Tab-separated table of C-alpha atoms in Angstrom:
chain	number	residue	atom	x	y	z
A	1	MET	CA	-70.769	48.824	102.598
A	2	PRO	CA	-67.611	46.807	102.490
A	3	ILE	CA	-66.560	44.506	99.747
A	4	SER	CA	-67.062	40.954	100.502
A	5	THR	CA	-64.993	37.924	99.399
A	6	CYS	CA	-67.831	36.465	97.796
A	7	ASP	CA	-68.330	39.808	95.615
A	8	ILE	CA	-64.477	39.701	94.651
A	9	TYR	CA	-64.864	36.050	93.542
A	10	GLN	CA	-68.077	36.447	91.553
A	11	TYR	CA	-66.428	39.711	89.551
A	12	THR	CA	-63.547	37.609	88.983
A	13	ILE	CA	-65.686	34.772	87.369
A	14	TYR	CA	-67.389	37.306	85.498
A	15	LEU	CA	-64.042	38.941	84.039
A	16	GLN	CA	-62.782	35.560	83.055
A	17	THR	CA	-66.233	34.844	81.281
A	18	LYS	CA	-66.173	38.104	79.544
A	19	THR	CA	-62.548	37.767	78.340
A	20	ILE	CA	-63.060	34.471	76.727
A	21	LYS	CA	-65.508	35.596	74.985
A	22	THR	CA	-64.085	38.836	73.823
A	23	ILE	CA	-60.801	36.705	72.616
A	24	SER	CA	-63.114	33.932	70.847
A	25	GLN	CA	-65.099	36.544	68.963
A	26	ALA	CA	-61.631	38.559	67.980
A	27	SER	CA	-59.996	35.360	66.994
A	28	THR	CA	-63.003	34.328	64.938
A	29	GLU	CA	-63.236	37.641	63.321
A	30	HIS	CA	-59.580	37.272	62.467
A	31	ARG	CA	-59.965	33.910	60.928
A	32	SER	CA	-62.867	34.984	58.760
A	33	ASN	CA	-61.042	38.156	57.737
A	34	PHE	CA	-57.932	36.045	56.834
A	35	TYR	CA	-59.590	33.326	54.715
A	36	THR	CA	-61.448	36.176	52.832
A	37	LYS	CA	-58.497	37.947	52.000
A	38	THR	CA	-56.721	34.819	51.132
A	39	LEU	CA	-59.637	33.875	48.580
A	40	GLU	CA	-59.594	37.292	47.148
A	41	ALA	CA	-55.871	36.995	46.867
A	42	ASN	CA	-56.117	33.702	45.063
A	43	HIS	CA	-58.534	34.878	42.566
A	44	SER	CA	-56.537	37.960	41.521
A	45	TYR	CA	-53.406	35.959	41.062
A	46	LYS	CA	-51.947	36.774	37.645
A	47	PRO	CA	-48.532	34.802	36.615
A	48	GLU	CA	-45.375	36.401	35.604
A	49	PRO	CA	-45.387	37.029	31.700
A	50	THR	CA	-42.820	34.693	30.078
A	51	VAL	CA	-39.660	37.023	29.714
A	52	TYR	CA	-36.613	35.645	27.730
A	53	ARG	CA	-33.059	36.827	29.690
A	54	PRO	CA	-29.785	36.137	28.754
A	55	SER	CA	-27.794	33.631	31.210
A	56	SER	CA	-26.070	36.677	32.429
A	57	GLN	CA	-29.209	38.314	33.932
A	58	PRO	CA	-30.870	35.668	36.492
A	59	LEU	CA	-34.332	35.908	37.626
A	60	ASP	CA	-33.836	37.791	41.159
A	61	ALA	CA	-36.335	38.412	43.887
A	62	THR	CA	-37.111	41.935	42.208
A	63	THR	CA	-38.716	40.335	39.221
A	64	THR	CA	-42.431	41.816	39.337
A	65	TYR	CA	-45.398	40.463	38.445
A	66	ARG	CA	-48.032	42.435	36.231
A	67	ASN	CA	-49.786	43.543	39.395
A	68	GLY	CA	-46.507	45.239	40.805
A	69	PHE	CA	-45.785	42.356	43.441
A	70	THR	CA	-42.428	40.224	43.508
A	71	TYR	CA	-41.798	36.969	44.240
A	72	LYS	CA	-40.231	37.876	47.744
A	73	LYS	CA	-42.685	40.269	48.601
A	74	ASP	CA	-45.266	37.434	48.090
A	75	ALA	CA	-43.626	35.198	50.177
A	76	GLU	CA	-43.045	37.833	52.968
A	77	ILE	CA	-46.791	39.138	53.173
A	78	VAL	CA	-48.295	35.714	53.073
A	79	LYS	CA	-46.482	33.689	55.734
A	80	PRO	CA	-46.291	36.264	58.399
A	81	ILE	CA	-50.230	36.517	58.136
A	82	ARG	CA	-50.900	32.611	58.168
A	83	GLN	CA	-48.008	32.458	61.308
A	84	LYS	CA	-50.271	35.134	63.045
A	85	ALA	CA	-53.615	33.488	62.360
A	86	GLU	CA	-52.459	30.133	63.797
A	87	LEU	CA	-50.660	31.736	66.697
A	88	SER	CA	-54.033	33.414	67.691
A	89	SER	CA	-56.226	30.432	67.483
A	90	THR	CA	-53.721	28.529	69.797
A	91	VAL	CA	-53.701	31.393	72.529
A	92	VAL	CA	-57.600	31.258	72.402
A	93	LEU	CA	-57.685	27.874	72.700
A	94	SER	CA	-55.278	27.589	75.777
A	95	MET	CA	-56.815	30.520	77.124
A	96	GLN	CA	-60.289	28.741	77.283
A	97	THR	CA	-58.627	25.660	78.362
A	98	LEU	CA	-57.081	27.442	81.435
A	99	CYS	CA	-60.164	29.415	82.313
A	100	THR	CA	-62.706	26.293	81.987
A	101	GLU	CA	-60.160	24.229	84.224
A	102	ALA	CA	-59.630	26.957	86.891
A	103	ILE	CA	-63.336	27.355	87.002
A	104	SER	CA	-64.256	23.528	87.184
A	105	ARG	CA	-61.617	22.995	89.770
A	106	ASP	CA	-62.276	22.071	93.421
A	107	TRP	CA	-61.375	25.472	94.356
A	108	LEU	CA	-64.898	26.608	93.851
A	109	THR	CA	-65.971	24.056	96.447
A	110	LYS	CA	-63.413	25.340	98.872
A	111	PHE	CA	-64.862	29.069	98.975
A	112	ALA	CA	-68.261	27.151	99.492
A	113	GLN	CA	-66.787	25.290	102.571
A	114	LEU	CA	-65.245	27.989	104.005
A	115	ASN	CA	-68.461	29.898	103.844
A	116	TRP	CA	-67.019	33.045	102.231
A	117	CYS	CA	-70.067	33.151	99.765
């Protein structure tokens, strides 16, 4: 049995809907994991103990906290995670907008007018 244009069209709509749901779900899980990890990191934060150094030894990026992290490492870890979370939510919103606009446009009626379905 040959595949009709209507079958292809319906399958395309199905794939778009499935993709939106998958992307939204992944983004939601990513955001909840990000916030959970951020809260855990904030509660486990321990400030650096006061250490007196002579002026010839300035505080550098390798000065560690009690938990082993450095100032520089903390900044490098937190910033990319935050940027990634913001980027993924932006991508999801733009994908949803594109798919919604594409589905709701006139081309649905054009298919019906051509009697392909």
